[in-house]
Short mmCIF file of C-alpha atoms and ligand atoms in Angstrom, two decimals:
data_model
loop_
_atom_site.label_atom_id
_atom_site.label_comp_id
_atom_site.label_asym_id
_atom_site.label_seq_id
_atom_site.Cartn_x
_atom_site.Cartn_y
_atom_site.Cartn_z
CA UNK A 27 0.05 33.93 8.26
CA UNK A 28 -0.62 36.86 10.54
CA UNK A 29 -2.95 36.72 13.54
CA UNK A 30 -5.41 38.84 11.56
CA UNK A 31 -5.57 36.30 8.67
CA UNK A 32 -5.81 33.33 11.05
CA UNK A 33 -8.70 34.76 13.03
CA UNK A 34 -10.56 35.72 9.83
CA UNK A 35 -9.96 32.24 8.34
CA UNK A 36 -11.10 30.55 11.56
CA UNK A 37 -14.18 32.79 11.76
CA UNK A 38 -15.25 32.01 8.18
CA UNK A 39 -14.45 28.31 8.76
CA UNK A 40 -16.60 28.20 11.93
CA UNK A 41 -19.56 29.73 10.05
CA UNK A 42 -19.17 27.10 7.30
CA UNK A 43 -19.07 24.31 9.93
CA UNK A 44 -22.54 25.45 11.02
CA UNK A 45 -23.87 25.11 7.44
CA UNK A 46 -24.83 21.58 6.31
CA UNK A 47 -22.74 20.14 3.40
CA UNK A 48 -20.13 22.88 3.85
CA UNK A 49 -19.08 21.67 7.30
CA UNK A 50 -16.15 19.56 6.07
CA UNK A 51 -14.66 22.56 4.20
CA UNK A 52 -15.36 24.69 7.28
CA UNK A 53 -13.64 22.36 9.71
CA UNK A 54 -10.55 22.13 7.47
CA UNK A 55 -10.34 25.96 7.38
CA UNK A 56 -10.72 26.05 11.18
CA UNK A 57 -7.92 23.46 11.53
CA UNK A 58 -5.54 25.44 9.31
CA UNK A 59 -6.29 28.59 11.31
CA UNK A 60 -5.98 26.74 14.63
CA UNK A 61 -2.51 25.63 13.56
CA UNK A 62 -1.59 29.29 12.97
CA UNK A 63 -3.13 30.36 16.29
CA UNK A 64 -1.23 27.56 18.10
CA UNK A 65 2.01 28.95 16.61
CA UNK A 66 1.08 32.50 17.49
CA UNK A 67 0.23 31.76 21.13
CA UNK A 68 3.02 29.13 21.48
CA UNK A 69 0.36 26.67 22.66
CA UNK A 70 0.37 23.40 20.73
CA UNK A 71 -2.76 22.20 22.58
CA UNK A 72 -4.98 24.58 20.59
CA UNK A 73 -4.22 22.73 17.35
CA UNK A 74 -3.65 19.23 18.78
CA UNK A 75 -7.06 19.05 20.49
CA UNK A 76 -8.85 20.47 17.44
CA UNK A 77 -7.08 17.87 15.28
CA UNK A 78 -8.18 15.01 17.59
CA UNK A 79 -11.72 16.40 17.46
CA UNK A 80 -11.55 16.36 13.67
CA UNK A 81 -10.08 12.81 13.53
CA UNK A 82 -12.82 11.42 15.79
CA UNK A 83 -15.41 13.13 13.61
CA UNK A 84 -13.90 11.49 10.49
CA UNK A 85 -13.65 8.05 12.17
CA UNK A 86 -17.32 8.38 13.16
CA UNK A 87 -18.32 9.27 9.59
CA UNK A 88 -16.23 6.42 8.10
CA UNK A 89 -17.63 3.96 10.66
CA UNK A 90 -21.16 4.91 9.61
CA UNK A 91 -20.33 4.29 5.94
CA UNK A 92 -18.80 0.88 6.77
CA UNK A 93 -21.81 -0.11 8.87
CA UNK A 94 -24.22 0.92 6.07
CA UNK A 95 -22.16 -1.11 3.56
CA UNK A 96 -22.27 -4.13 5.90
CA UNK A 97 -26.01 -3.60 6.20
CA UNK A 98 -26.51 -3.65 2.43
CA UNK A 99 -24.21 -6.63 1.89
CA UNK A 100 -25.62 -8.50 4.89
CA UNK A 101 -29.24 -8.10 3.84
CA UNK A 102 -28.38 -9.26 0.33
CA UNK A 103 -26.69 -12.50 1.44
CA UNK A 104 -28.46 -13.69 4.58
CA UNK A 105 -31.82 -15.42 4.72
CA UNK A 106 -34.90 -13.17 4.40
CA UNK A 107 -36.05 -14.27 7.85
CA UNK A 108 -32.86 -13.16 9.63
CA UNK A 109 -32.31 -10.05 7.52
CA UNK A 110 -34.55 -7.61 9.44
CA UNK A 111 -32.92 -8.53 12.77
CA UNK A 112 -29.41 -8.07 11.38
CA UNK A 113 -30.52 -4.82 9.76
CA UNK A 114 -31.96 -3.40 12.98
CA UNK A 115 -28.89 -4.58 14.92
CA UNK A 116 -26.47 -2.88 12.53
CA UNK A 117 -28.57 0.27 12.52
CA UNK A 118 -28.41 0.49 16.34
CA UNK A 119 -24.66 -0.24 16.29
CA UNK A 120 -24.12 2.54 13.74
CA UNK A 121 -26.06 5.03 15.89
CA UNK A 122 -23.99 4.11 18.97
CA UNK A 123 -20.72 4.39 17.02
CA UNK A 124 -21.76 7.76 15.61
CA UNK A 125 -22.80 8.99 19.07
CA UNK A 126 -19.56 7.91 20.80
CA UNK A 127 -17.26 9.41 18.17
CA UNK A 128 -19.27 12.61 17.99
CA UNK A 129 -19.00 12.90 21.79
CA UNK A 130 -15.24 12.22 21.77
CA UNK A 131 -14.81 14.79 19.00
CA UNK A 132 -16.79 17.40 21.00
CA UNK A 133 -14.65 16.75 24.12
CA UNK A 134 -11.47 17.50 22.17
CA UNK A 135 -12.94 20.54 20.40
CA UNK A 136 -13.98 21.82 23.82
CA UNK A 137 -10.41 21.35 25.14
CA UNK A 138 -9.10 23.34 22.20
CA UNK A 139 -11.67 26.11 22.75
CA UNK A 140 -10.88 26.25 26.49
CA UNK A 141 -7.15 26.73 25.83
CA UNK A 142 -7.98 29.32 23.17
CA UNK A 143 -10.23 31.12 25.65
CA UNK A 144 -7.39 31.32 28.18
CA UNK A 145 -4.86 32.50 25.61
CA UNK A 146 -7.05 35.12 23.93
CA UNK A 147 -9.14 36.23 26.91
CA UNK A 148 -12.27 35.64 24.79
CA UNK A 149 -14.82 33.93 27.04
CA UNK A 150 -16.95 33.19 23.95
CA UNK A 151 -14.76 30.14 23.15
CA UNK A 152 -15.45 28.58 26.55
CA UNK A 153 -19.21 29.06 26.03
CA UNK A 154 -18.99 27.64 22.49
CA UNK A 155 -17.07 24.58 23.74
CA UNK A 156 -19.58 23.90 26.51
CA UNK A 157 -22.60 24.23 24.18
CA UNK A 158 -20.85 21.98 21.63
CA UNK A 159 -20.36 19.29 24.29
CA UNK A 160 -23.97 19.54 25.51
CA UNK A 161 -25.06 19.35 21.86
CA UNK A 162 -23.07 16.14 21.43
CA UNK A 163 -24.59 14.61 24.59
CA UNK A 164 -28.23 15.33 23.64
CA UNK A 165 -29.26 13.37 20.51
CA UNK A 166 -31.17 15.09 17.65
CA UNK A 167 -31.97 18.40 19.48
CA UNK A 168 -28.23 18.66 20.10
CA UNK A 169 -27.72 19.44 16.40
CA UNK A 170 -29.29 22.87 17.00
CA UNK A 171 -26.90 23.43 19.94
CA UNK A 172 -23.91 22.43 17.78
CA UNK A 173 -25.03 24.98 15.19
CA UNK A 174 -25.22 27.71 17.89
CA UNK A 175 -21.83 26.63 19.29
CA UNK A 176 -20.05 27.09 15.95
CA UNK A 177 -21.69 30.47 15.37
CA UNK A 178 -20.51 31.56 18.84
CA UNK A 179 -17.03 30.25 18.01
CA UNK A 180 -17.09 32.35 14.81
CA UNK A 181 -17.99 35.43 16.90
CA UNK A 182 -15.11 34.53 19.23
CA UNK A 183 -12.61 34.25 16.36
CA UNK A 184 -13.62 37.60 14.90
CA UNK A 185 -13.38 39.20 18.38
CA UNK A 186 -9.77 38.14 19.07
CA UNK A 187 -7.83 41.27 19.90
CA UNK A 188 -4.84 41.83 17.66
CA UNK A 189 -1.64 43.16 19.29
CA UNK A 190 -1.80 46.39 17.22
CA UNK A 191 -5.00 47.44 19.03
CA UNK A 192 -3.45 46.41 22.34
CA UNK A 193 -0.38 48.56 21.69
CA UNK A 194 -2.40 51.59 20.60
CA UNK A 195 -4.53 51.25 23.75
CA UNK A 196 -1.42 52.06 25.79
CA UNK A 197 -1.00 55.86 25.67
CA UNK A 198 2.52 57.15 24.95
CA UNK A 199 4.13 59.10 27.81
CA UNK A 200 3.21 62.81 27.73
CA UNK A 201 5.90 65.14 26.31
CA UNK A 202 7.95 66.99 28.96
CA UNK A 203 6.57 70.41 29.92
CA UNK A 204 8.60 73.32 28.51
CA UNK A 205 10.48 75.19 31.25
CA UNK A 206 8.46 78.10 32.59
CA UNK A 207 9.48 81.63 31.49
CA UNK A 208 11.87 83.53 33.77
CA UNK A 209 9.95 85.68 36.28
CA UNK A 210 11.68 88.89 35.07
CA UNK A 211 9.90 88.78 31.70
CA UNK A 212 6.38 88.58 33.11
CA UNK A 213 4.56 91.76 31.99
CA UNK A 214 2.50 93.77 34.43
CA UNK A 215 4.97 93.29 37.28
CA UNK A 216 6.88 96.22 38.65
CA UNK A 217 10.51 96.98 39.42
CA UNK A 218 12.11 99.92 41.17
CA UNK A 219 14.87 102.24 40.00
CA UNK A 220 18.06 101.58 41.96
CA UNK A 221 18.97 105.31 41.74
CA UNK A 222 15.73 107.13 42.60
CA UNK A 223 13.45 104.35 43.71
CA UNK A 224 10.70 105.16 41.22
CA UNK A 225 8.36 102.37 40.29
CA UNK A 226 8.89 101.28 36.64
CA UNK A 227 7.39 98.66 34.36
CA UNK A 228 9.23 95.34 34.43
CA UNK A 229 10.19 95.62 30.74
CA UNK A 230 11.51 99.21 31.08
CA UNK A 231 15.17 99.63 30.08
CA UNK A 232 15.48 103.15 31.48
CA UNK A 233 13.88 104.78 34.52
CA UNK A 234 10.85 106.80 33.55
CA UNK A 235 11.78 109.57 36.06
CA UNK A 236 15.60 109.89 36.16
CA UNK A 237 16.32 108.29 32.79
CA UNK A 238 19.14 106.09 34.10
CA UNK A 239 19.58 102.56 32.84
CA UNK A 240 17.62 99.94 34.73
CA UNK A 241 19.67 96.91 35.83
CA UNK A 242 16.70 94.65 35.28
CA UNK A 243 16.42 92.90 38.59
CA UNK A 244 13.02 92.74 40.16
CA UNK A 245 12.48 94.30 43.55
CA UNK A 246 9.01 93.79 44.84
ZN1 LIG B 2 15.34 106.74 38.56
#
């Protein structure tokens, strides 16, 4: 894929990440595009870090599902007296697991964005990565920051300069100036007859007084 397709795909993907329920599709699109961008910039870290970020996000999600399943099974089989304590315990564990993996994921996404920022010269990626990390650190309110971070990342992707615009920005060298006309042909100048010394027009072929042929050299 061309740089143009990769940046468009990544931009659309980043917008989808910001939208609930579409974020998994979005992150997969971003990953595919990041792989293309890593190839384009010859920087494997762009894709590798984004992939680690994705994997930690998936592990976090799977861990939550497992904990919820344990919760359901546990409550069903243990004594009614102990059940609430086990339930609360598992709930807290699931929150901690989700928090840690979300944070790890954000750290790797930020690494990817930082490398991308260096390679593309788009400072927007660095800002997006930082806001994403802060969003992962702050519980609940952080979700709003994550949303903003992915929108900023989308802006960054769409703003990546393609090499065609970079090439056209460099002006081609100006064409060489045509050689200036010989001074003899300049109208309005005067020359003098070599026989009688009469002043004649520069373009005159014969002397206007004696009628002899002018040699054509200028004598000022
Ligand atoms: Zn003459």
